[in-house]
Coordinates of C-alpha atoms in Angstrom, one line a residue:
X17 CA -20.8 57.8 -2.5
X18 CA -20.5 61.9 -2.4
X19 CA -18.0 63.6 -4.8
X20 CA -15.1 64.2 -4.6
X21 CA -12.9 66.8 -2.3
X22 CA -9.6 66.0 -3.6
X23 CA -9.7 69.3 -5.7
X24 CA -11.5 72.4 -7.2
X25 CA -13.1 71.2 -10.7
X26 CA -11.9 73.5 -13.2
X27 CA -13.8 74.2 -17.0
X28 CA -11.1 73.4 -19.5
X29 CA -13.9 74.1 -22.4
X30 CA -11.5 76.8 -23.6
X31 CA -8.2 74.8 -23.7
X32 CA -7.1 72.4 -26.2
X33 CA -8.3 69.9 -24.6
X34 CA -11.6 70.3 -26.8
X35 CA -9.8 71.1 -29.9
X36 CA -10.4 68.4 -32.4
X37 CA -7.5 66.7 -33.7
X38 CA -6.8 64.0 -36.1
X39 CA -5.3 61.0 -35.0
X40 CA -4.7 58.2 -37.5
X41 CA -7.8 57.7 -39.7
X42 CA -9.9 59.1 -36.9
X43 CA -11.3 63.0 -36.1
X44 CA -11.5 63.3 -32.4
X45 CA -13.8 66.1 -31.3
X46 CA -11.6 66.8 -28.0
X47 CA -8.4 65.3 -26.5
X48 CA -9.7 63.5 -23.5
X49 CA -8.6 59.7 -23.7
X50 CA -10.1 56.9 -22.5
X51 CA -6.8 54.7 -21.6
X52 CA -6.3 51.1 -21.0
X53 CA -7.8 50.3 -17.8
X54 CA -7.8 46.5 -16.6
X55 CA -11.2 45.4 -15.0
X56 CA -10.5 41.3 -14.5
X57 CA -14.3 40.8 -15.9
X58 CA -13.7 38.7 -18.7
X59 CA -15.3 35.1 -18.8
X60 CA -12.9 32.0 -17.5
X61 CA -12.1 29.5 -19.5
X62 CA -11.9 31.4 -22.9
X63 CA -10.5 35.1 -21.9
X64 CA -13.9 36.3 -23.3
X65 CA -15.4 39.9 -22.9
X66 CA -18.2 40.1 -20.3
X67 CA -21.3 39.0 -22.1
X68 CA -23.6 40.9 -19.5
X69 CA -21.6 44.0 -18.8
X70 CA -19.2 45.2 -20.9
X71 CA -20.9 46.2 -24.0
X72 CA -22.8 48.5 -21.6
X73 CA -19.6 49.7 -19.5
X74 CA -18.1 50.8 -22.9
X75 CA -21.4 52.8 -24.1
X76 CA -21.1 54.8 -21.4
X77 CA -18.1 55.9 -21.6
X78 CA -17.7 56.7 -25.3
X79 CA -21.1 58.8 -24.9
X80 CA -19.4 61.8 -25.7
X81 CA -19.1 62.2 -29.4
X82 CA -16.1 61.9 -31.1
X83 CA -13.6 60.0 -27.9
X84 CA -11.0 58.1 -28.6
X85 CA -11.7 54.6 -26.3
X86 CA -8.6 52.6 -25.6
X87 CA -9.8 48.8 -24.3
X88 CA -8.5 47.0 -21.2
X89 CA -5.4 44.7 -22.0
X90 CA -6.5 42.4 -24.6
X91 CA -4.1 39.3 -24.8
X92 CA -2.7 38.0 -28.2
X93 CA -2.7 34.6 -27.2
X94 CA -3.7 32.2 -24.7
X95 CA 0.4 31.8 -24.5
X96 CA 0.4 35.7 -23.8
X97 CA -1.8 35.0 -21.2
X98 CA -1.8 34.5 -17.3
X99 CA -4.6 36.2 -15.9
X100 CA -8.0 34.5 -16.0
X101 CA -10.6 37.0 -16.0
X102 CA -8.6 39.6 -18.5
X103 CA -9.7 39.4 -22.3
X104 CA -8.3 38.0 -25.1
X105 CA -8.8 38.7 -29.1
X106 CA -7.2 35.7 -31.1
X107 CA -10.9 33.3 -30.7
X108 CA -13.6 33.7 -32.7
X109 CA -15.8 33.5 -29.6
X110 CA -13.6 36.6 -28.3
X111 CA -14.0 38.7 -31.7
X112 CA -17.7 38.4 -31.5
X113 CA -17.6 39.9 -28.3
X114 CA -16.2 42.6 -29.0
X115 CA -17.5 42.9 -32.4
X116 CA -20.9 44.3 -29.8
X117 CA -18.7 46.1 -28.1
X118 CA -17.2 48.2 -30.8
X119 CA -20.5 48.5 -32.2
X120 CA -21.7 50.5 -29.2
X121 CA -18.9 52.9 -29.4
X122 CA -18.9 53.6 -32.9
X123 CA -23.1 53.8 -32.7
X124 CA -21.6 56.6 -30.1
X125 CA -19.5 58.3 -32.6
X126 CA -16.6 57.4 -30.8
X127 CA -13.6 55.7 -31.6
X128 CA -11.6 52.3 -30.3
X129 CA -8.4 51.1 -30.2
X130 CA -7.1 48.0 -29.0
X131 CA -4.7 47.7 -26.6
X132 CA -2.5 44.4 -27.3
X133 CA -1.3 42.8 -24.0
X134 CA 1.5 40.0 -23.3
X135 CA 2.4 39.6 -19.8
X136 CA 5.9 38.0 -19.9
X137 CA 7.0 37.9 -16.4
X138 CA 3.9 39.4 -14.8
X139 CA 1.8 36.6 -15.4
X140 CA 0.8 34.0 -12.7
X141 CA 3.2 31.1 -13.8
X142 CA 0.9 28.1 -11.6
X143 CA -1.9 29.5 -14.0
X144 CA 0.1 29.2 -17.1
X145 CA 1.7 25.9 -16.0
X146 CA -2.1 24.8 -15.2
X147 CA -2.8 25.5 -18.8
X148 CA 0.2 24.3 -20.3
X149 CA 2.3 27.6 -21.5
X150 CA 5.9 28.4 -20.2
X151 CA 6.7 31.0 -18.0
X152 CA 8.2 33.6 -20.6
X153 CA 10.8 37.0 -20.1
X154 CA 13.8 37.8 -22.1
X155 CA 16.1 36.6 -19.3
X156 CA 15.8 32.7 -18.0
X157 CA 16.0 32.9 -13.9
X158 CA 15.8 36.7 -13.5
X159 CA 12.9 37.1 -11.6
X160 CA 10.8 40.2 -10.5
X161 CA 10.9 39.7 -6.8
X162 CA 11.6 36.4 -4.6
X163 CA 7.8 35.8 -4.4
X164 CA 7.4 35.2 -8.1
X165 CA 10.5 33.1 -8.2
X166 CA 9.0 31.0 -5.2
X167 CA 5.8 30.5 -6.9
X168 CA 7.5 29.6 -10.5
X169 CA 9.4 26.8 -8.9
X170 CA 6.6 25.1 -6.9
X171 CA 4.8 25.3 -9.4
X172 CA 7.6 23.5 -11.8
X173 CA 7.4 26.7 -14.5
X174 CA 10.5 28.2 -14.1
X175 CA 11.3 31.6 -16.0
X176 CA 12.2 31.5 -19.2
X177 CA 13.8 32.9 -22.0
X178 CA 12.0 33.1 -25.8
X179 CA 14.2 32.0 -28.4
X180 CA 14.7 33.6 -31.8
X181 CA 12.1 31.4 -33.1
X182 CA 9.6 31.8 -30.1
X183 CA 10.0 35.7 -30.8
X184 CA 8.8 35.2 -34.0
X185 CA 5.5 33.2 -33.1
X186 CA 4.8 36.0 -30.7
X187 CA 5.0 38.4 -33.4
X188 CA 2.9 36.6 -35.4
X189 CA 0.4 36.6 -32.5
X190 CA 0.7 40.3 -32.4
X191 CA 0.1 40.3 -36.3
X192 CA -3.1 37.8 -35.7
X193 CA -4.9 39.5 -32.5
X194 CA -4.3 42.9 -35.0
X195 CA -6.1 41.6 -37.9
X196 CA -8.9 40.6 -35.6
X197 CA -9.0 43.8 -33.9
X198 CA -10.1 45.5 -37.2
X199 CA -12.4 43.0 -38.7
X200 CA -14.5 43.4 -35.7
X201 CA -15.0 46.9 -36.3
X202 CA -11.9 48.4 -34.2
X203 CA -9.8 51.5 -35.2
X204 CA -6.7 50.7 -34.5
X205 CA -4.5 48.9 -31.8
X206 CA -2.1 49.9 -29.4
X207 CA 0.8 47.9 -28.8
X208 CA 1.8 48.2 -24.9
X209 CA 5.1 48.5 -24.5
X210 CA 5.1 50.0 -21.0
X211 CA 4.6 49.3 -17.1
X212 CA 6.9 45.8 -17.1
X213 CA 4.8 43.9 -19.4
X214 CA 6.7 41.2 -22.1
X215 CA 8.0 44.0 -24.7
X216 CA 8.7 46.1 -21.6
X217 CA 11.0 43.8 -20.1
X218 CA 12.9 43.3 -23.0
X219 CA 13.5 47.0 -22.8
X220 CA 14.8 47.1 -19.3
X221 CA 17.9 46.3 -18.6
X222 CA 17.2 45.6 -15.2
X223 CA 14.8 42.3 -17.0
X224 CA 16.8 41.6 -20.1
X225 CA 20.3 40.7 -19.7
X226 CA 20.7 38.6 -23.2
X227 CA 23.9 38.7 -25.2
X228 CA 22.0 38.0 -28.4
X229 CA 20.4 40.6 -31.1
X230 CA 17.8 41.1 -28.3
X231 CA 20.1 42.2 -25.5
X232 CA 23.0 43.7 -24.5
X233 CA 22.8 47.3 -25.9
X234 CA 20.1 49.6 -26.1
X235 CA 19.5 49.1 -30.4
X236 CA 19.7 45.4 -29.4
X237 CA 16.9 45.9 -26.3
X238 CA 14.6 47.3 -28.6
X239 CA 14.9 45.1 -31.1
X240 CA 11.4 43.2 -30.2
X241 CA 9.5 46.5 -30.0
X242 CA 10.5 47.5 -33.2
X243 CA 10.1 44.0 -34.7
X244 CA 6.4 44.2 -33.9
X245 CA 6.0 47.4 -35.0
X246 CA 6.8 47.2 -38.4
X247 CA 4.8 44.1 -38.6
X248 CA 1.9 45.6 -37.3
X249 CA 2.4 48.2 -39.9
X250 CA 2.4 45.5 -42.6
X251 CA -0.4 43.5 -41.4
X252 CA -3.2 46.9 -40.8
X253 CA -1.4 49.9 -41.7
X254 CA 0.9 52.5 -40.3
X255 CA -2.4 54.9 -39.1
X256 CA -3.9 51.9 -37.1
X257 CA -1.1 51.3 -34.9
X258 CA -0.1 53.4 -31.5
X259 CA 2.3 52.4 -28.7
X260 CA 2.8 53.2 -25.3
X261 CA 5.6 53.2 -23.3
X262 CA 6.8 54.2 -19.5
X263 CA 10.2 55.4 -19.1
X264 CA 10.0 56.6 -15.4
X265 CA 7.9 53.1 -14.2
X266 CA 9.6 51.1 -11.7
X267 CA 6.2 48.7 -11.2
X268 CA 7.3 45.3 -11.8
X269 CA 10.8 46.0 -10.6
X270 CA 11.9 48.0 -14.0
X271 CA 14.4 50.5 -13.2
X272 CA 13.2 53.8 -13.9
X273 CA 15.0 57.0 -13.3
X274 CA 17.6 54.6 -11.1
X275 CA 19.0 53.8 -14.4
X276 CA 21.2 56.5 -16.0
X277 CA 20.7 55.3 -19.7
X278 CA 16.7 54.4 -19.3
X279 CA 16.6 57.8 -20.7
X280 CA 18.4 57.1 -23.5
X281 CA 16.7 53.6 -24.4
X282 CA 14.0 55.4 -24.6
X283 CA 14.9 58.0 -26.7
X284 CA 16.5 55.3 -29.3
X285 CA 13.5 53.7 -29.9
X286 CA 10.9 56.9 -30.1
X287 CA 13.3 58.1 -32.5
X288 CA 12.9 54.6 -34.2
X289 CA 9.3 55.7 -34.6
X290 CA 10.1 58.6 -35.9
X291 CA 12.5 57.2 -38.3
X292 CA 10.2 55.2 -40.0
X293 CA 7.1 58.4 -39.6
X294 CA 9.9 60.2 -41.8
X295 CA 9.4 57.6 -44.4
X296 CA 6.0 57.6 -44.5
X297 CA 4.6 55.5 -42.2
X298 CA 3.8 57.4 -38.9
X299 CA 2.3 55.8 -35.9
X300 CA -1.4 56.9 -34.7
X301 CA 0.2 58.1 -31.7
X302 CA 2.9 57.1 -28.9
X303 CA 1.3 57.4 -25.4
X304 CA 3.2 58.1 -22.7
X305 CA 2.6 57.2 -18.8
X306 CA 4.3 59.8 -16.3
X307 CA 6.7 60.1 -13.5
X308 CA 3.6 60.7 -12.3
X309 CA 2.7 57.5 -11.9
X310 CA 5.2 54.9 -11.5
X311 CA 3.0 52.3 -10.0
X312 CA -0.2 52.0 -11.3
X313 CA -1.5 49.9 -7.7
X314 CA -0.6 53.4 -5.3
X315 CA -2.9 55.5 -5.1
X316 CA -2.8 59.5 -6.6
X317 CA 0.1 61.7 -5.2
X318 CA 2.1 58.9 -4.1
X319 CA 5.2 57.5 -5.6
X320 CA 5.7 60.1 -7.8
X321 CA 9.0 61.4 -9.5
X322 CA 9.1 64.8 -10.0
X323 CA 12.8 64.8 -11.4
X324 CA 11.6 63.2 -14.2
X325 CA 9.9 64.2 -17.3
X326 CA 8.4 63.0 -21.0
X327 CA 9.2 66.0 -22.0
X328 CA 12.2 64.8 -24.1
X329 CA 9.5 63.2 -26.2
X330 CA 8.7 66.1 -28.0
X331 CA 11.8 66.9 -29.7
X332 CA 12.2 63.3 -31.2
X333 CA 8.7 62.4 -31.8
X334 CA 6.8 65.0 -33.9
X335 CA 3.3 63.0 -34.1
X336 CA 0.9 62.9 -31.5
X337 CA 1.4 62.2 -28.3
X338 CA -1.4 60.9 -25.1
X339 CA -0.3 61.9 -21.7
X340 CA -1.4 59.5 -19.3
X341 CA -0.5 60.3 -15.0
X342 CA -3.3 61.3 -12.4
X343 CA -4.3 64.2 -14.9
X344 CA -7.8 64.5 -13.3
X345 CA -7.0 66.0 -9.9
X346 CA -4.6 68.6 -12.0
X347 CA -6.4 70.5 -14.1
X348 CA -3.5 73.3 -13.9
X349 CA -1.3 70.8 -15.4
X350 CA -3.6 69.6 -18.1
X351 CA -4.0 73.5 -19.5
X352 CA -0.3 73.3 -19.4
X353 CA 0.0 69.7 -21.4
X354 CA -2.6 71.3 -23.8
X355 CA -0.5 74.3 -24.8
X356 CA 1.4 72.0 -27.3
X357 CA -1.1 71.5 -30.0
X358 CA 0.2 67.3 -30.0
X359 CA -1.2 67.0 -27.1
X360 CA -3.7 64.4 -25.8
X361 CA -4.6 63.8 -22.2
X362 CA -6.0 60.1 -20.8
X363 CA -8.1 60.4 -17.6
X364 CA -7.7 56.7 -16.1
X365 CA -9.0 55.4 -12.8
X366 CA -11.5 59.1 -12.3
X367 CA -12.8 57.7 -15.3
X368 CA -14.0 54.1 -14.0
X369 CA -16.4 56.6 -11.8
X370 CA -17.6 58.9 -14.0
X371 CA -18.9 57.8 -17.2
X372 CA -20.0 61.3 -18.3
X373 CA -16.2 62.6 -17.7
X374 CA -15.8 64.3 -21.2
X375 CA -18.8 66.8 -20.2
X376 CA -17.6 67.0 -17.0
X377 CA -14.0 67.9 -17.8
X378 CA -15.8 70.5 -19.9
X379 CA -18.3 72.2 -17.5
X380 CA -15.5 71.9 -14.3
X381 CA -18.5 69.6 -12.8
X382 CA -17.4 67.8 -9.4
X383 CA -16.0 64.0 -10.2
X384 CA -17.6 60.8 -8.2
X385 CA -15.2 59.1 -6.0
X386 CA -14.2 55.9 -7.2
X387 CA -14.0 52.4 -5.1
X388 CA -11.0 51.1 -5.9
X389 CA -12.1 47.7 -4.1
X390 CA -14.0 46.9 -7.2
X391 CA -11.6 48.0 -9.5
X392 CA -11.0 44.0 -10.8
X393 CA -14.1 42.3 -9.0
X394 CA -16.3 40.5 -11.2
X395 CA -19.0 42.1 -10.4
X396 CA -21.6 45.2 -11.6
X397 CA -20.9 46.6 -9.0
X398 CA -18.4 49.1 -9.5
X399 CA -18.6 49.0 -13.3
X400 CA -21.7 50.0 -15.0
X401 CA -23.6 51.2 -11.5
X402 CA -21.5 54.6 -11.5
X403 CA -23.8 58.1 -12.1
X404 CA -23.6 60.5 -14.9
X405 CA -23.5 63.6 -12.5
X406 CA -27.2 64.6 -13.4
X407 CA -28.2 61.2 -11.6
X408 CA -25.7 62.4 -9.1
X409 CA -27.5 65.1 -8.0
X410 CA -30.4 63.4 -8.1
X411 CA -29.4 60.8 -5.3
X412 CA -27.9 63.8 -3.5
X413 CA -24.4 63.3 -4.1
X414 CA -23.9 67.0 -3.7
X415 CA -25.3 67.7 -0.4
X416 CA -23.0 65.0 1.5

């Protein structure tokens, strides 16, 4: 597979990008983030880590001294679940898998946070009704699309809304799969709140039409959000904790800039964060996905919605803040990103191809192609096969 032609590499050794920066606890040497990337590898029954693989697949992409590594989707729960071959962190089997994993990155120098994952309405209700566990949103009956509906009825799992006191077990979940994450040797966790996943969706209004505390105005919406938050701050500490949202997403039938107050939900609950930063207990970071991006399965360049911008962020949140949104084709835009000196910038899916991308972000070296078919197939292939770019050259990547 040659490089790629998409665009002209460009050094960005002088920009902030590889200005240290503290984040949390943790002194990252540069401001390239590794972000949550799903790879449907994990071991079925059991949601556990790769045994073979992915030790391996995270060593080499934390080579790099001092990068901040953000795991796949990691569920809370089995209840959380709904994909078979994505990872979990509330077994003990699961821990000690990933107690080798964050071994290898911090053996690197690098850093890792978990990214905390609970599908709601995006999971595969026959595979949760297989295992036993309800079909969960905020809404009862509001479906994403009529395919999803069709295959909750046949398979007799209808959608359904948490109660009060189902909220609370999967906050204690949250609370549970955090404590995990740090005593097998992780930094931190990030809580995802973004691209129509379960705390997502009670965001929306578009998925959440309660008439509860948990719906019907935009404190109300963000209720659950906040909730786990501040327990997550209790449970591991305000500087382990990070959270990342997408405003502009419409994946999963959210609304993005087609509502007129998504803007303002948002802006409620960063300023939430920021609320409680002012008394002393500032998130890690909030990480942001872009109208870049507003569906994370079309490929880069497409879909995009240039009307709308995370700027706003900025002048709520004064923390750090990860930029994530087909960053590696746009340099131009990175050195832009990078003149505010909050700035962090993931690499995503150019990443999965590239496990040397920090050094090659640095020199404005040519970037591998990536295959997207094996993007979630449980396979090597397409996972720890990929060349540094000095292996690259030796297989003659650059004279095809």
């Amino acid at each position: 597979m040659p490089f790629s032609k998409d665009f002209t590499p460009v050094p960005l050794a002088d920009t902030n990008l590889f200005k240290p920066i503290q984040i949390g606890k943790m002194q990252l040497q540069h401001r390239a983030v590794y972000p949550p990337l799903t790879r449907m590898r994990a071991h079925h029954p059991g949601h556990i880590p790769n045994k073979d693989w992915a030790a391996e697949y995270y060593n080499q992409r934390s080579q790099y001294p001092g990068t901040l590594i953000i795991t796949e989707g990691t569920f809370i729960s089995d209840a959380a679940s709904g994909y078979d071959n994505a990872p979990g962190i509330w077994s003990d089997e699961q821990v000690a898998e990933w107690t080798k994993i964050f071994k290898k990155i911090h053996d690197n120098k690098s850093f890792v946070y978990v990214q905390l994952w609970n599908l709601g309405r995006q999971a595969f209700p026959d595979s949760l009704a297989r295992d036993g566990f309800k079909y969960v949103s905020a809404t009862d009956d509001l479906y994403m699309d009529e395919e999803t509906k069709e295959k909750a009825l046949k398979a007799n799992n209808p959608q359904h809304a948490l109660t009060k006191e189902e909220i609370k077990q999967h906050i204690a979940d949250y609370v549970h799969a955090a404590k995990n994450s740090i005593a097998a040797g992780a930094d931190g966790v990030e809580i995802h709140s973004a691209n129509s996943y379960l705390l997502n969706q009670f965001l929306d209004p578009i998925s959440n039409n309660r008439t509860d505390e948990y719906g019907g105005s935009i404190e109300n919406r963000s209720r659950f959000t906040l909730e786990v938050v501040d327990a997550l701050i209790e449970a591991v500490g305000h500087e382990r904790v990070g959270i990342r949202f997408s405003p502009w997403g419409t994946y999963g039938s959210q609304s993005g800039s087609a509502e007129p107050l998504i803007l303002a939900q948002y802006a409620h609950v960063i300023g939430e964060l920021e609320k409680r930063a002012k008394e002393g207990k500032r998130l890690a970071y909030i990480h942001l996905v872009e109208a870049r991006v507003l569906n994370p399965f079309m490929t880069e360049g497409t879909g995009e919605d240039m009307s709308a911008t995370n700027d706003f962020a900025y002048s709520i949140w004064k923390g750090p803040i990860i930029r994530a949104g087909n960053l590696a084709y746009h340099p131009e835009i990175v050195k832009d990103m990078m003149k505010d000196d909050r700035t962090l910038a993931a690499y995503g899916r150019l990443w999965i191809a590239n496990p040397d991308m920090v050094q090659r972000l640095k020199d404005g070296l040519p970037l591998n192609k990536y295959d997207r078919d094996t993007f979630y197939a449980m396979t090597a292939h397409g996972y720890t096969d990929y060349p540094t770019y000095e292996e690259a050259l030796k297989l003659g990547w650059d004279k095809e």
